[in-house]
Coordinates of C-alpha atoms in Angstrom, one line a residue:
M1 CA 13.2 -21.1 -9.7
F2 CA 15.1 -24.0 -11.0
Q3 CA 16.9 -23.7 -14.3
M4 CA 17.7 -26.6 -16.6
R5 CA 21.3 -25.5 -17.2
N6 CA 21.9 -25.6 -13.4
F7 CA 20.5 -29.0 -13.2
V8 CA 22.8 -30.3 -16.0
R9 CA 25.7 -28.8 -14.1
V10 CA 24.7 -30.8 -11.0
L11 CA 24.5 -34.0 -13.1
L12 CA 28.0 -33.3 -14.5
C13 CA 29.4 -32.9 -11.0
V14 CA 28.1 -36.3 -9.8
M15 CA 29.5 -38.1 -12.9
P16 CA 32.4 -40.4 -12.2
L17 CA 35.8 -38.9 -12.7
G18 CA 37.3 -39.5 -16.1
V19 CA 33.9 -39.7 -17.9
A20 CA 33.7 -37.2 -20.8
A21 CA 30.6 -35.2 -21.3
S22 CA 29.9 -36.5 -24.8
E23 CA 26.7 -37.8 -26.1
E24 CA 27.9 -41.4 -25.7
A25 CA 29.2 -40.9 -22.2
L26 CA 26.4 -38.7 -20.9
P27 CA 23.1 -40.6 -21.6
L28 CA 20.9 -37.9 -20.4
K29 CA 17.2 -38.3 -21.3
F30 CA 14.3 -35.9 -20.9
D31 CA 10.5 -36.5 -20.9
F32 CA 8.0 -33.7 -20.9
N33 CA 4.2 -33.5 -20.6
A34 CA 1.7 -30.7 -20.1
T35 CA -2.0 -31.0 -19.3
A36 CA -4.8 -28.5 -19.2
I37 CA -8.3 -29.5 -17.9
Y38 CA -11.4 -27.3 -18.2
Q39 CA -14.3 -28.3 -15.9
H40 CA -17.9 -27.0 -15.8
A41 CA -20.1 -28.0 -12.9
Y42 CA -23.9 -28.1 -13.3
V43 CA -24.6 -26.4 -10.0
S44 CA -24.9 -22.8 -8.9
G45 CA -22.1 -21.4 -6.8
L46 CA -19.3 -23.2 -8.5
D47 CA -17.1 -21.4 -11.1
N48 CA -16.0 -22.9 -14.4
D49 CA -12.5 -24.0 -13.8
L50 CA -9.3 -24.3 -15.9
N51 CA -6.2 -25.8 -14.4
W52 CA -2.9 -26.7 -16.0
S53 CA 0.2 -28.6 -15.1
A54 CA 3.6 -29.4 -16.6
D55 CA 6.1 -32.1 -15.8
L56 CA 9.7 -32.4 -16.9
F57 CA 11.5 -35.7 -16.1
A58 CA 15.3 -35.9 -16.4
H59 CA 17.2 -39.3 -16.2
Y60 CA 20.9 -39.7 -16.2
L61 CA 21.9 -43.4 -16.9
A62 CA 25.3 -44.5 -15.7
D63 CA 26.8 -48.0 -15.7
N64 CA 25.9 -48.7 -12.1
Y65 CA 23.3 -46.2 -11.1
E66 CA 20.5 -43.9 -12.4
L67 CA 19.9 -40.4 -11.3
N68 CA 16.4 -39.0 -11.7
A69 CA 14.7 -35.6 -11.3
H70 CA 11.1 -34.4 -11.7
F71 CA 10.3 -30.7 -12.1
E72 CA 6.6 -29.9 -11.8
A73 CA 4.6 -26.7 -12.3
N74 CA 1.0 -26.1 -11.5
S75 CA -1.6 -23.3 -11.9
T76 CA -3.5 -21.8 -8.9
P77 CA -6.9 -23.4 -8.4
K78 CA -9.9 -21.1 -8.0
R79 CA -11.4 -21.0 -4.5
K80 CA -14.9 -21.6 -6.0
G81 CA -13.8 -23.9 -8.8
I82 CA -14.8 -27.5 -8.9
A83 CA -11.2 -28.8 -8.5
Y84 CA -10.8 -27.0 -5.2
V85 CA -14.3 -27.5 -3.8
I86 CA -14.4 -31.2 -4.7
G87 CA -10.7 -32.2 -4.6
Q88 CA -11.4 -35.7 -5.9
S89 CA -12.7 -34.3 -9.2
N90 CA -9.3 -33.4 -10.6
A91 CA -6.2 -35.4 -9.6
D92 CA -4.0 -33.1 -11.7
A93 CA -4.9 -29.8 -10.0
G94 CA -3.0 -28.4 -7.0
T95 CA -0.1 -30.9 -7.0
A96 CA 2.5 -28.1 -6.8
L97 CA 1.4 -25.3 -4.5
S98 CA 3.1 -22.8 -2.2
R99 CA 2.1 -22.3 1.4
N100 CA -0.4 -19.7 0.2
D101 CA -2.1 -22.3 -2.1
E102 CA -0.7 -20.6 -5.2
G103 CA 0.7 -22.5 -8.1
R104 CA 4.5 -22.7 -8.4
L105 CA 7.4 -24.5 -10.0
Q106 CA 9.0 -27.1 -7.7
L107 CA 11.5 -30.0 -7.7
S108 CA 9.1 -32.8 -6.8
E109 CA 11.4 -35.8 -7.1
F110 CA 15.2 -36.2 -6.9
Y111 CA 16.6 -39.7 -6.3
I112 CA 19.2 -42.2 -7.2
S113 CA 18.5 -45.8 -8.2
V114 CA 21.0 -48.6 -7.9
P115 CA 20.6 -52.1 -9.3
L116 CA 21.4 -55.0 -7.0
E117 CA 22.0 -58.7 -7.5
F118 CA 19.3 -61.0 -8.9
G119 CA 17.3 -58.2 -10.5
S120 CA 16.7 -56.1 -7.3
K121 CA 16.8 -52.4 -7.3
V122 CA 17.0 -49.8 -4.5
S123 CA 16.1 -46.1 -4.8
L124 CA 16.9 -43.3 -2.3
G125 CA 15.9 -39.7 -2.2
L126 CA 12.8 -37.5 -2.7
L127 CA 10.2 -39.9 -4.1
D128 CA 6.6 -40.2 -5.1
S129 CA 5.2 -43.3 -3.4
T130 CA 2.1 -43.4 -5.6
A131 CA 4.3 -44.1 -8.6
Y132 CA 5.2 -47.5 -7.2
F133 CA 2.2 -48.7 -5.2
D134 CA -1.4 -49.2 -6.0
T135 CA -0.6 -48.9 -9.6
S136 CA -2.8 -50.1 -12.5
R137 CA -2.9 -50.2 -16.3
I138 CA -6.0 -48.1 -17.0
T139 CA -6.6 -46.2 -13.8
N140 CA -3.3 -44.6 -12.9
D141 CA -2.6 -41.6 -15.0
E142 CA -4.7 -38.4 -14.8
N143 CA -2.9 -37.0 -17.9
S144 CA -4.3 -39.7 -20.3
Q145 CA -6.9 -41.8 -18.4
F146 CA -9.4 -40.8 -15.7
I147 CA -9.0 -37.5 -14.0
A148 CA -10.9 -38.2 -10.7
S149 CA -8.3 -38.8 -8.0
D150 CA -10.1 -41.9 -6.6
F151 CA -9.6 -43.5 -10.0
V152 CA -5.8 -42.7 -10.0
N153 CA -5.1 -44.0 -6.5
S154 CA -7.2 -45.4 -3.7
P155 CA -8.5 -42.7 -1.4
V156 CA -8.1 -44.9 1.7
I157 CA -4.3 -45.2 1.5
D158 CA -2.7 -42.5 3.6
F159 CA 0.1 -41.7 1.1
P160 CA 2.4 -38.9 2.0
D161 CA 3.2 -36.3 -0.7
Y162 CA 6.7 -36.2 -2.3
A163 CA 8.8 -37.4 0.7
L164 CA 12.3 -38.6 1.6
A165 CA 12.2 -42.3 1.2
V166 CA 14.0 -45.6 0.5
F167 CA 12.4 -48.0 -2.0
I168 CA 13.4 -51.6 -2.7
E169 CA 12.0 -53.8 -5.4
H170 CA 12.8 -57.5 -6.0
P171 CA 11.5 -59.9 -8.7
F172 CA 11.0 -63.3 -7.1
S173 CA 10.0 -64.8 -10.4
L174 CA 9.1 -63.9 -14.0
T175 CA 5.5 -63.2 -12.8
N176 CA 6.0 -61.9 -9.2
T177 CA 7.5 -58.6 -8.1
T178 CA 7.5 -57.4 -4.5
R179 CA 8.1 -53.8 -3.4
L180 CA 8.8 -52.1 0.0
M181 CA 9.0 -48.4 0.7
I182 CA 9.8 -46.6 4.0
S183 CA 9.4 -42.9 4.0
S184 CA 8.7 -39.9 6.1
T185 CA 5.0 -39.3 6.8
N186 CA 5.3 -35.7 5.8
G187 CA 6.2 -34.8 2.2
L188 CA 6.3 -31.4 0.6
A189 CA 2.5 -30.6 0.7
D190 CA 2.1 -32.3 4.1
N191 CA 4.0 -29.5 5.8
P192 CA 2.3 -26.1 6.4
S193 CA 5.3 -24.2 5.0
R194 CA 5.6 -26.6 2.0
D195 CA 9.4 -26.0 1.8
Y196 CA 12.3 -28.3 1.5
S197 CA 13.8 -27.7 4.9
S198 CA 10.7 -29.1 6.5
L199 CA 11.4 -32.5 4.9
F200 CA 14.4 -32.9 7.2
E201 CA 12.6 -32.0 10.5
V202 CA 12.6 -35.6 11.6
N203 CA 12.5 -34.8 15.3
D204 CA 9.0 -33.4 15.2
D205 CA 7.0 -35.5 17.6
T206 CA 3.9 -35.4 15.4
K207 CA 5.7 -36.9 12.4
G208 CA 6.6 -40.5 11.9
I209 CA 7.2 -43.3 9.3
F210 CA 5.1 -44.4 6.4
S211 CA 5.8 -47.9 5.4
I212 CA 4.1 -49.9 2.6
L213 CA 4.6 -53.5 1.3
E214 CA 3.1 -54.8 -1.9
T215 CA 3.5 -58.0 -3.9
Q216 CA 2.3 -58.2 -7.5
W217 CA 1.6 -61.2 -9.8
H218 CA 1.5 -60.2 -13.5
N219 CA 1.6 -61.4 -17.0
E220 CA 0.4 -60.1 -20.4
Q221 CA -3.2 -61.1 -19.7
G222 CA -3.6 -59.4 -16.3
Y223 CA -2.3 -58.8 -12.8
I224 CA -3.2 -58.7 -9.2
E225 CA -1.6 -56.7 -6.3
L226 CA -1.9 -57.1 -2.6
G227 CA -0.6 -54.5 -0.2
V228 CA -0.5 -53.4 3.5
W229 CA 0.6 -50.1 4.9
L230 CA 1.2 -48.2 8.2
H231 CA 1.2 -44.4 8.8
N232 CA 2.4 -44.1 12.3
G233 CA 2.4 -40.3 12.4
D234 CA 0.0 -38.8 14.9
H235 CA -3.7 -38.7 13.9
E236 CA -6.7 -37.2 15.7
A237 CA -9.7 -39.4 16.4
L238 CA -12.7 -38.3 14.4
D239 CA -15.0 -38.7 17.4
N240 CA -12.6 -37.3 20.1
P241 CA -10.5 -34.2 19.4
E242 CA -8.6 -34.9 22.7
S243 CA -7.2 -38.1 21.3
K244 CA -4.4 -37.0 19.0
R245 CA -1.9 -39.8 18.9
L246 CA -3.7 -42.5 16.9
K247 CA -2.1 -44.3 13.9
N248 CA -3.5 -45.1 10.5
Y249 CA -3.1 -48.4 8.7
G250 CA -4.8 -50.5 6.1
A251 CA -4.7 -53.0 3.3
Y252 CA -5.6 -53.0 -0.4
L253 CA -6.1 -55.1 -3.5
T254 CA -5.9 -54.1 -7.2
G255 CA -6.4 -56.4 -10.1
G256 CA -7.0 -56.3 -13.9
R257 CA -7.7 -58.5 -16.9
N258 CA -7.0 -57.9 -20.6
L259 CA -9.0 -59.4 -23.5
N260 CA -7.8 -58.0 -26.8
N261 CA -8.7 -54.3 -26.8
H262 CA -10.8 -54.6 -23.7
K263 CA -9.4 -54.1 -20.1
L264 CA -11.3 -54.5 -16.8
E265 CA -9.9 -53.5 -13.4
V266 CA -11.0 -53.4 -9.8
R267 CA -9.7 -51.8 -6.7
A268 CA -10.6 -52.3 -3.0
G269 CA -9.1 -51.2 0.3
S270 CA -9.7 -50.2 3.9
S271 CA -8.2 -48.1 6.6
N272 CA -8.5 -47.2 10.3
E273 CA -11.9 -45.6 10.4
R274 CA -11.2 -44.0 13.8
V275 CA -9.0 -41.5 12.0
S276 CA -9.8 -41.8 8.3
T277 CA -12.9 -40.2 6.8
A278 CA -12.9 -42.8 4.1
S279 CA -12.9 -46.1 5.9
S280 CA -13.2 -48.4 2.8
F281 CA -13.2 -48.0 -1.0
A282 CA -14.1 -50.1 -4.0
S283 CA -14.1 -49.3 -7.7
I284 CA -14.5 -51.0 -11.1
A285 CA -13.2 -49.6 -14.4
Y286 CA -13.3 -50.6 -18.0
A287 CA -11.4 -49.3 -21.1
Y288 CA -11.6 -50.1 -24.8
A289 CA -8.8 -49.0 -27.1
A290 CA -9.4 -48.4 -30.8
K291 CA -7.0 -47.1 -33.4
E292 CA -7.3 -43.4 -32.5
W293 CA -9.8 -43.4 -29.7
T294 CA -9.8 -44.8 -26.2
F295 CA -13.1 -45.1 -24.2
G296 CA -13.2 -45.5 -20.5
S297 CA -15.8 -45.7 -17.7
A298 CA -15.4 -46.1 -13.9
Y299 CA -17.5 -46.3 -10.8
G300 CA -16.3 -45.8 -7.3
Y301 CA -17.9 -46.3 -3.8
T302 CA -16.4 -44.8 -0.7
K303 CA -17.7 -45.8 2.7
T304 CA -17.4 -42.9 5.2
S305 CA -16.4 -43.5 8.8
K306 CA -19.0 -44.1 11.4
Y307 CA -16.9 -42.0 13.8
L308 CA -17.5 -38.8 11.8
N309 CA -18.8 -36.0 14.1
R310 CA -21.5 -35.3 11.4
V311 CA -23.7 -37.6 9.5
H312 CA -22.5 -38.1 5.9
D313 CA -23.8 -40.5 3.3
N314 CA -21.4 -42.8 1.5
V315 CA -19.7 -41.3 -1.5
Q316 CA -20.4 -42.5 -5.1
E317 CA -18.7 -41.3 -8.2
L318 CA -18.8 -42.1 -11.9
E319 CA -16.6 -41.0 -14.8
V320 CA -16.9 -41.6 -18.6
Y321 CA -14.3 -40.4 -21.1
G322 CA -13.3 -40.7 -24.7
R323 CA -9.7 -39.8 -25.6
R324 CA -8.9 -38.8 -29.2
Q325 CA -5.2 -39.1 -30.2
L326 CA -4.2 -36.2 -32.5
G327 CA -1.0 -37.3 -34.0
K328 CA 2.0 -38.5 -32.0
H329 CA 2.1 -36.0 -29.3
W330 CA -1.3 -34.5 -28.7
S331 CA -4.6 -35.8 -27.4
L332 CA -8.0 -34.4 -26.4
T333 CA -10.3 -36.0 -23.9
P334 CA -13.9 -34.9 -23.2
S335 CA -15.4 -36.5 -20.1
V336 CA -18.4 -36.5 -17.8
Q337 CA -18.4 -37.0 -14.1
C338 CA -21.1 -37.5 -11.4
F339 CA -20.5 -37.2 -7.7
K340 CA -23.1 -38.3 -5.2
H341 CA -22.7 -37.0 -1.6
P342 CA -19.2 -35.7 -2.3
L343 CA -16.8 -34.5 0.5
Y344 CA -16.6 -30.7 0.1
E345 CA -13.4 -28.9 1.0
P346 CA -14.9 -25.5 2.3
A347 CA -18.2 -25.1 4.1
G348 CA -21.2 -23.7 2.2
F349 CA -21.8 -26.4 -0.4
N350 CA -24.3 -29.1 0.3
D351 CA -25.6 -30.4 -3.0
D352 CA -26.1 -34.1 -2.8
E353 CA -25.3 -34.7 -6.5
I354 CA -23.1 -32.8 -8.9
W355 CA -22.5 -33.4 -12.6
T356 CA -19.4 -32.0 -14.4
A357 CA -18.4 -31.7 -18.1
N358 CA -14.7 -31.7 -18.7
L359 CA -12.2 -31.3 -21.5
R360 CA -8.6 -32.2 -21.2
A361 CA -5.7 -31.4 -23.6
N362 CA -2.4 -33.2 -23.2
V363 CA 0.9 -32.9 -25.0
V364 CA 3.8 -35.4 -24.5
F365 CA 7.4 -35.2 -25.8

């Protein structure tokens, strides 16, 4: 297990010589959040489910670079719980698991960021690509917004898990920012062993490079993002198990508009349906922010690939939530979800429609 005192020692070692470890010379900042989500599915055969996670972010800010670390802990999902059977129902569950699918404490991110000329920035290390691409203002945070994973990031983008990567960002104007990331296709959870040594096995013939390019136009009233990506690791054709060296690729669009306390956002994207079960996706989301309450609703539609070796109807999902802020640090969020023709993880479940009732508790420091 990682200990915070050891992490601080590492930070002190990488500090420039001659810099004293005082409060002024060591601008070390920590952010912490913890989330617990209880889910009840109105269908026989699925257990009531309670999953929790905790995240600790550490940032060391120097004059010419920034060092970042992200420690993450997760509970073990139930095998017959809704979050395991329908993985898209809970984006917060199962993000830090061992090779035996048991919850663990892990170092999820560790990277250095360096500012360049003209406002550019480059980051290098163990990174989460979903933190930089396909982002949005009301559908991007399972700790405070929607919990369904398809309303956090598009299901058609073949994102790797936490992976070794280089990220470059450049503001071409006050309203345009363009981002590029090149990473390994296999992150922590993408390797069967889920260990750190696997991250450096770059000579594996089945692995490759994940690259993604996005440009965003933005102002206070709204934004629009356009992106393209390529996952050139080996993929198996859905209609031919003998064809194992196909690539995945796609494009996406995300946009939103603000009007006082109202926010409306849309997502759309597509991928190579020869290898991707989800060939295209579209969603629309709305949020209204009051003084102590935030209300949100979202609808998503996923078109399944015509190359699937079994007939499966297109997937539809709906989520409605109301978040109540309880003071500065705490919030409670009841929500309701509906999944029509969901993609089940294990065999044995075949209900065409499932409703869930959920309650999320979140604390932030």
